[in-house]
């Protein structure tokens, strides 16, 4: 049902792949920026939060 509605709205699988890649890239960027300002455990949690 959800997939049908997304298809009807014009969302294609390429959009989902691009969103996934952007989420991974944003997670890595957030983690790397956070490691210089905070301890490693908190940076890991922040990177995971953004990725999800």
PDB file of N, CA, C and O in Angstrom:
ATOM      1  N   UNK A   1       0.818  -1.177   0.000  1.00  0.00           N
ATOM      2  CA  UNK A   1       0.000   0.000   0.000  1.00  0.00           C
ATOM      3  C   UNK A   1       0.875   1.259   0.000  1.00  0.00           C
ATOM      4  O   UNK A   1       0.632   2.172  -0.777  1.00  0.00           O
ATOM      5  N   UNK A   2       1.871   1.299   0.862  1.00  0.00           N
ATOM      6  CA  UNK A   2       2.745   2.467   0.924  1.00  0.00           C
ATOM      7  C   UNK A   2       3.568   2.581  -0.350  1.00  0.00           C
ATOM      8  O   UNK A   2       3.728   3.668  -0.905  1.00  0.00           O
ATOM      9  N   UNK A   3       4.057   1.437  -0.835  1.00  0.00           N
ATOM     10  CA  UNK A   3       4.861   1.448  -2.052  1.00  0.00           C
ATOM     11  C   UNK A   3       4.028   1.934  -3.234  1.00  0.00           C
ATOM     12  O   UNK A   3       4.506   2.703  -4.071  1.00  0.00           O
ATOM     13  N   UNK A   4       2.782   1.516  -3.304  1.00  0.00           N
ATOM     14  CA  UNK A   4       1.891   1.954  -4.391  1.00  0.00           C
ATOM     15  C   UNK A   4       1.666   3.455  -4.338  1.00  0.00           C
ATOM     16  O   UNK A   4       1.708   4.134  -5.359  1.00  0.00           O
ATOM     17  N   UNK A   5       1.453   3.981  -3.136  1.00  0.00           N
ATOM     18  CA  UNK A   5       1.241   5.428  -3.000  1.00  0.00           C
ATOM     19  C   UNK A   5       2.504   6.206  -3.378  1.00  0.00           C
ATOM     20  O   UNK A   5       2.418   7.246  -4.017  1.00  0.00           O
ATOM     21  N   UNK A   6       3.676   5.698  -2.986  1.00  0.00           N
ATOM     22  CA  UNK A   6       4.922   6.353  -3.370  1.00  0.00           C
ATOM     23  C   UNK A   6       5.117   6.302  -4.879  1.00  0.00           C
ATOM     24  O   UNK A   6       5.535   7.288  -5.494  1.00  0.00           O
ATOM     25  N   UNK A   7       4.793   5.172  -5.485  1.00  0.00           N
ATOM     26  CA  UNK A   7       4.903   5.042  -6.938  1.00  0.00           C
ATOM     27  C   UNK A   7       3.948   6.004  -7.647  1.00  0.00           C
ATOM     28  O   UNK A   7       4.323   6.652  -8.623  1.00  0.00           O
ATOM     29  N   UNK A   8       2.736   6.098  -7.148  1.00  0.00           N
ATOM     30  CA  UNK A   8       1.765   7.025  -7.733  1.00  0.00           C
ATOM     31  C   UNK A   8       2.196   8.477  -7.581  1.00  0.00           C
ATOM     32  O   UNK A   8       1.856   9.316  -8.413  1.00  0.00           O
ATOM     33  N   UNK A   9       2.958   8.775  -6.513  1.00  0.00           N
ATOM     34  CA  UNK A   9       3.445  10.139  -6.295  1.00  0.00           C
ATOM     35  C   UNK A   9       4.670  10.453  -7.149  1.00  0.00           C
ATOM     36  O   UNK A   9       5.123  11.595  -7.179  1.00  0.00           O
ATOM     37  N   UNK A  10       5.216   9.439  -7.830  1.00  0.00           N
ATOM     38  CA  UNK A  10       6.352   9.678  -8.705  1.00  0.00           C
ATOM     39  C   UNK A  10       7.703   9.376  -8.088  1.00  0.00           C
ATOM     40  O   UNK A  10       8.737   9.688  -8.669  1.00  0.00           O
ATOM     41  N   UNK A  11       7.716   8.765  -6.908  1.00  0.00           N
ATOM     42  CA  UNK A  11       8.975   8.412  -6.267  1.00  0.00           C
ATOM     43  C   UNK A  11       9.477   7.116  -6.884  1.00  0.00           C
ATOM     44  O   UNK A  11       8.765   6.113  -6.923  1.00  0.00           O
ATOM     45  N   UNK A  12      10.721   7.141  -7.370  1.00  0.00           N
ATOM     46  CA  UNK A  12      11.305   5.951  -7.986  1.00  0.00           C
ATOM     47  C   UNK A  12      12.372   5.369  -7.083  1.00  0.00           C
ATOM     48  O   UNK A  12      12.784   5.980  -6.103  1.00  0.00           O
ATOM     49  N   UNK A  13      12.828   4.179  -7.416  1.00  0.00           N
ATOM     50  CA  UNK A  13      13.831   3.511  -6.584  1.00  0.00           C
ATOM     51  C   UNK A  13      15.140   4.297  -6.559  1.00  0.00           C
ATOM     52  O   UNK A  13      15.857   4.271  -5.562  1.00  0.00           O
ATOM     53  N   UNK A  14      15.445   5.009  -7.628  1.00  0.00           N
ATOM     54  CA  UNK A  14      16.667   5.814  -7.657  1.00  0.00           C
ATOM     55  C   UNK A  14      16.637   6.892  -6.574  1.00  0.00           C
ATOM     56  O   UNK A  14      17.669   7.230  -5.995  1.00  0.00           O
ATOM     57  N   UNK A  15      15.452   7.423  -6.306  1.00  0.00           N
ATOM     58  CA  UNK A  15      15.327   8.433  -5.253  1.00  0.00           C
ATOM     59  C   UNK A  15      15.635   7.832  -3.885  1.00  0.00           C
ATOM     60  O   UNK A  15      16.282   8.468  -3.056  1.00  0.00           O
ATOM     61  N   UNK A  16      15.180   6.601  -3.658  1.00  0.00           N
ATOM     62  CA  UNK A  16      15.450   5.931  -2.384  1.00  0.00           C
ATOM     63  C   UNK A  16      16.938   5.644  -2.233  1.00  0.00           C
ATOM     64  O   UNK A  16      17.508   5.826  -1.147  1.00  0.00           O
ATOM     65  N   UNK A  17      17.598   5.228  -3.312  1.00  0.00           N
ATOM     66  CA  UNK A  17      19.040   4.971  -3.250  1.00  0.00           C
ATOM     67  C   UNK A  17      19.817   6.263  -2.992  1.00  0.00           C
ATOM     68  O   UNK A  17      20.777   6.278  -2.221  1.00  0.00           O
ATOM     69  N   UNK A  18      19.419   7.345  -3.624  1.00  0.00           N
ATOM     70  CA  UNK A  18      20.092   8.631  -3.395  1.00  0.00           C
ATOM     71  C   UNK A  18      19.883   9.107  -1.960  1.00  0.00           C
ATOM     72  O   UNK A  18      20.805   9.629  -1.333  1.00  0.00           O
ATOM     73  N   UNK A  19      18.681   8.904  -1.424  1.00  0.00           N
ATOM     74  CA  UNK A  19      18.409   9.289  -0.036  1.00  0.00           C
ATOM     75  C   UNK A  19      19.250   8.455   0.928  1.00  0.00           C
ATOM     76  O   UNK A  19      19.770   8.976   1.920  1.00  0.00           O
ATOM     77  N   UNK A  20      19.401   7.179   0.656  1.00  0.00           N
ATOM     78  CA  UNK A  20      20.221   6.316   1.505  1.00  0.00           C
ATOM     79  C   UNK A  20      21.688   6.733   1.463  1.00  0.00           C
ATOM     80  O   UNK A  20      22.357   6.815   2.498  1.00  0.00           O
ATOM     81  N   UNK A  21      22.195   7.027   0.275  1.00  0.00           N
ATOM     82  CA  UNK A  21      23.587   7.470   0.141  1.00  0.00           C
ATOM     83  C   UNK A  21      23.803   8.814   0.838  1.00  0.00           C
ATOM     84  O   UNK A  21      24.823   9.025   1.498  1.00  0.00           O
ATOM     85  N   UNK A  22      22.836   9.706   0.723  1.00  0.00           N
ATOM     86  CA  UNK A  22      22.946  11.004   1.400  1.00  0.00           C
ATOM     87  C   UNK A  22      22.916  10.842   2.909  1.00  0.00           C
ATOM     88  O   UNK A  22      23.647  11.528   3.629  1.00  0.00           O
ATOM     89  N   UNK A  23      22.111   9.900   3.403  1.00  0.00           N
ATOM     90  CA  UNK A  23      22.050   9.645   4.836  1.00  0.00           C
ATOM     91  C   UNK A  23      23.379   9.117   5.357  1.00  0.00           C
ATOM     92  O   UNK A  23      23.852   9.538   6.418  1.00  0.00           O
ATOM     93  N   UNK A  24      24.006   8.220   4.611  1.00  0.00           N
ATOM     94  CA  UNK A  24      25.307   7.689   5.008  1.00  0.00           C
ATOM     95  C   UNK A  24      26.363   8.788   4.984  1.00  0.00           C
ATOM     96  O   UNK A  24      27.167   8.924   5.915  1.00  0.00           O
ATOM     97  N   UNK A  25      26.353   9.601   3.935  1.00  0.00           N
ATOM     98  CA  UNK A  25      27.332  10.690   3.831  1.00  0.00           C
ATOM     99  C   UNK A  25      27.140  11.708   4.949  1.00  0.00           C
ATOM    100  O   UNK A  25      28.124  12.169   5.556  1.00  0.00           O
ATOM    101  N   UNK A  26      25.913  12.054   5.257  1.00  0.00           N
ATOM    102  CA  UNK A  26      25.640  13.004   6.339  1.00  0.00           C
ATOM    103  C   UNK A  26      26.047  12.423   7.684  1.00  0.00           C
ATOM    104  O   UNK A  26      26.594  13.126   8.532  1.00  0.00           O
ATOM    105  N   UNK A  27      25.824  11.142   7.870  1.00  0.00           N
ATOM    106  CA  UNK A  27      26.214  10.477   9.113  1.00  0.00           C
ATOM    107  C   UNK A  27      27.727  10.508   9.288  1.00  0.00           C
ATOM    108  O   UNK A  27      28.237  10.809  10.374  1.00  0.00           O
ATOM    109  N   UNK A  28      28.463  10.204   8.232  1.00  0.00           N
ATOM    110  CA  UNK A  28      29.925  10.247   8.299  1.00  0.00           C
ATOM    111  C   UNK A  28      30.441  11.660   8.538  1.00  0.00           C
ATOM    112  O   UNK A  28      31.367  11.875   9.321  1.00  0.00           O
ATOM    113  N   UNK A  29      29.843  12.632   7.867  1.00  0.00           N
ATOM    114  CA  UNK A  29      30.264  14.022   8.051  1.00  0.00           C
ATOM    115  C   UNK A  29      29.990  14.501   9.468  1.00  0.00           C
ATOM    116  O   UNK A  29      30.832  15.168  10.088  1.00  0.00           O
ATOM    117  N   UNK A  30      28.839  14.136  10.005  1.00  0.00           N
ATOM    118  CA  UNK A  30      28.495  14.525  11.367  1.00  0.00           C
ATOM    119  C   UNK A  30      29.433  13.859  12.372  1.00  0.00           C
ATOM    120  O   UNK A  30      29.895  14.493  13.315  1.00  0.00           O
ATOM    121  N   UNK A  31      29.720  12.595  12.144  1.00  0.00           N
ATOM    122  CA  UNK A  31      30.609  11.875  13.051  1.00  0.00           C
ATOM    123  C   UNK A  31      32.008  12.481  13.026  1.00  0.00           C
ATOM    124  O   UNK A  31      32.607  12.724  14.067  1.00  0.00           O
ATOM    125  N   UNK A  32      32.536  12.760  11.831  1.00  0.00           N
ATOM    126  CA  UNK A  32      33.891  13.307  11.745  1.00  0.00           C
ATOM    127  C   UNK A  32      33.976  14.708  12.342  1.00  0.00           C
ATOM    128  O   UNK A  32      34.973  15.064  12.969  1.00  0.00           O
ATOM    129  N   UNK A  33      32.943  15.504  12.177  1.00  0.00           N
ATOM    130  CA  UNK A  33      32.938  16.844  12.777  1.00  0.00           C
ATOM    131  C   UNK A  33      32.792  16.758  14.290  1.00  0.00           C
ATOM    132  O   UNK A  33      33.363  17.570  15.027  1.00  0.00           O
ATOM    133  N   UNK A  34      32.064  15.764  14.754  1.00  0.00           N
ATOM    134  CA  UNK A  34      31.806  15.632  16.184  1.00  0.00           C
ATOM    135  C   UNK A  34      33.007  15.070  16.947  1.00  0.00           C
ATOM    136  O   UNK A  34      33.168  15.350  18.133  1.00  0.00           O
ATOM    137  N   UNK A  35      33.849  14.285  16.284  1.00  0.00           N
ATOM    138  CA  UNK A  35      34.992  13.691  16.980  1.00  0.00           C
ATOM    139  C   UNK A  35      35.987  14.740  17.431  1.00  0.00           C
ATOM    140  O   UNK A  35      36.672  14.553  18.434  1.00  0.00           O
ATOM    141  N   UNK A  36      36.078  15.844  16.726  1.00  0.00           N
ATOM    142  CA  UNK A  36      37.029  16.877  17.126  1.00  0.00           C
ATOM    143  C   UNK A  36      36.509  17.728  18.281  1.00  0.00           C
ATOM    144  O   UNK A  36      37.296  18.355  18.982  1.00  0.00           O
ATOM    145  N   UNK A  37      35.216  17.736  18.513  1.00  0.00           N
ATOM    146  CA  UNK A  37      34.631  18.591  19.555  1.00  0.00           C
ATOM    147  C   UNK A  37      34.216  17.829  20.810  1.00  0.00           C
ATOM    148  O   UNK A  37      34.099  18.417  21.868  1.00  0.00           O
ATOM    149  N   UNK A  38      33.946  16.535  20.677  1.00  0.00           N
ATOM    150  CA  UNK A  38      33.418  15.765  21.803  1.00  0.00           C
ATOM    151  C   UNK A  38      34.200  14.466  21.945  1.00  0.00           C
ATOM    152  O   UNK A  38      35.030  14.146  21.108  1.00  0.00           O
ATOM    153  N   UNK A  39      33.925  13.729  23.012  1.00  0.00           N
ATOM    154  CA  UNK A  39      34.580  12.438  23.175  1.00  0.00           C
ATOM    155  C   UNK A  39      34.052  11.445  22.140  1.00  0.00           C
ATOM    156  O   UNK A  39      33.011  11.651  21.523  1.00  0.00           O
ATOM    157  N   UNK A  40      34.783  10.369  21.952  1.00  0.00           N
ATOM    158  CA  UNK A  40      34.479   9.423  20.875  1.00  0.00           C
ATOM    159  C   UNK A  40      33.127   8.739  21.048  1.00  0.00           C
ATOM    160  O   UNK A  40      32.402   8.550  20.070  1.00  0.00           O
ATOM    161  N   UNK A  41      32.753   8.395  22.282  1.00  0.00           N
ATOM    162  CA  UNK A  41      31.470   7.713  22.488  1.00  0.00           C
ATOM    163  C   UNK A  41      30.292   8.597  22.094  1.00  0.00           C
ATOM    164  O   UNK A  41      29.352   8.149  21.440  1.00  0.00           O
ATOM    165  N   UNK A  42      30.353   9.854  22.468  1.00  0.00           N
ATOM    166  CA  UNK A  42      29.255  10.764  22.119  1.00  0.00           C
ATOM    167  C   UNK A  42      29.234  11.020  20.615  1.00  0.00           C
ATOM    168  O   UNK A  42      28.162  11.135  20.011  1.00  0.00           O
ATOM    169  N   UNK A  43      30.382  11.110  19.988  1.00  0.00           N
ATOM    170  CA  UNK A  43      30.447  11.305  18.539  1.00  0.00           C
ATOM    171  C   UNK A  43      29.844  10.115  17.809  1.00  0.00           C
ATOM    172  O   UNK A  43      29.134  10.278  16.816  1.00  0.00           O
ATOM    173  N   UNK A  44      30.125   8.909  18.311  1.00  0.00           N
ATOM    174  CA  UNK A  44      29.533   7.710  17.694  1.00  0.00           C
ATOM    175  C   UNK A  44      28.016   7.736  17.778  1.00  0.00           C
ATOM    176  O   UNK A  44      27.324   7.447  16.814  1.00  0.00           O
ATOM    177  N   UNK A  45      27.509   8.079  18.947  1.00  0.00           N
ATOM    178  CA  UNK A  45      26.045   8.142  19.129  1.00  0.00           C
ATOM    179  C   UNK A  45      25.425   9.190  18.221  1.00  0.00           C
ATOM    180  O   UNK A  45      24.350   8.989  17.664  1.00  0.00           O
ATOM    181  N   UNK A  46      26.071  10.340  18.091  1.00  0.00           N
ATOM    182  CA  UNK A  46      25.540  11.407  17.249  1.00  0.00           C
ATOM    183  C   UNK A  46      25.514  10.976  15.781  1.00  0.00           C
ATOM    184  O   UNK A  46      24.542  11.216  15.069  1.00  0.00           O
ATOM    185  N   UNK A  47      26.569  10.315  15.311  1.00  0.00           N
ATOM    186  CA  UNK A  47      26.611   9.829  13.931  1.00  0.00           C
ATOM    187  C   UNK A  47      25.533   8.793  13.658  1.00  0.00           C
ATOM    188  O   UNK A  47      24.895   8.803  12.614  1.00  0.00           O
ATOM    189  N   UNK A  48      25.290   7.895  14.612  1.00  0.00           N
ATOM    190  CA  UNK A  48      24.245   6.877  14.454  1.00  0.00           C
ATOM    191  C   UNK A  48      22.868   7.533  14.443  1.00  0.00           C
ATOM    192  O   UNK A  48      21.992   7.186  13.642  1.00  0.00           O
ATOM    193  N   UNK A  49      22.654   8.518  15.320  1.00  0.00           N
ATOM    194  CA  UNK A  49      21.368   9.209  15.364  1.00  0.00           C
ATOM    195  C   UNK A  49      21.047   9.879  14.035  1.00  0.00           C
ATOM    196  O   UNK A  49      19.945   9.753  13.516  1.00  0.00           O
ATOM    197  N   UNK A  50      22.007  10.561  13.460  1.00  0.00           N
ATOM    198  CA  UNK A  50      21.778  11.243  12.186  1.00  0.00           C
ATOM    199  C   UNK A  50      21.545  10.232  11.082  1.00  0.00           C
ATOM    200  O   UNK A  50      20.686  10.431  10.212  1.00  0.00           O
ATOM    201  N   UNK A  51      22.264   9.126  11.092  1.00  0.00           N
ATOM    202  CA  UNK A  51      22.116   8.110  10.059  1.00  0.00           C
ATOM    203  C   UNK A  51      20.751   7.443  10.071  1.00  0.00           C
ATOM    204  O   UNK A  51      20.245   7.045   9.028  1.00  0.00           O
ATOM    205  N   UNK A  52      20.185   7.327  11.229  1.00  0.00           N
ATOM    206  CA  UNK A  52      18.879   6.684  11.300  1.00  0.00           C
ATOM    207  C   UNK A  52      17.779   7.651  10.983  1.00  0.00           C
ATOM    208  O   UNK A  52      16.759   7.378  10.498  1.00  0.00           O
TER     209      UNK A  52
END
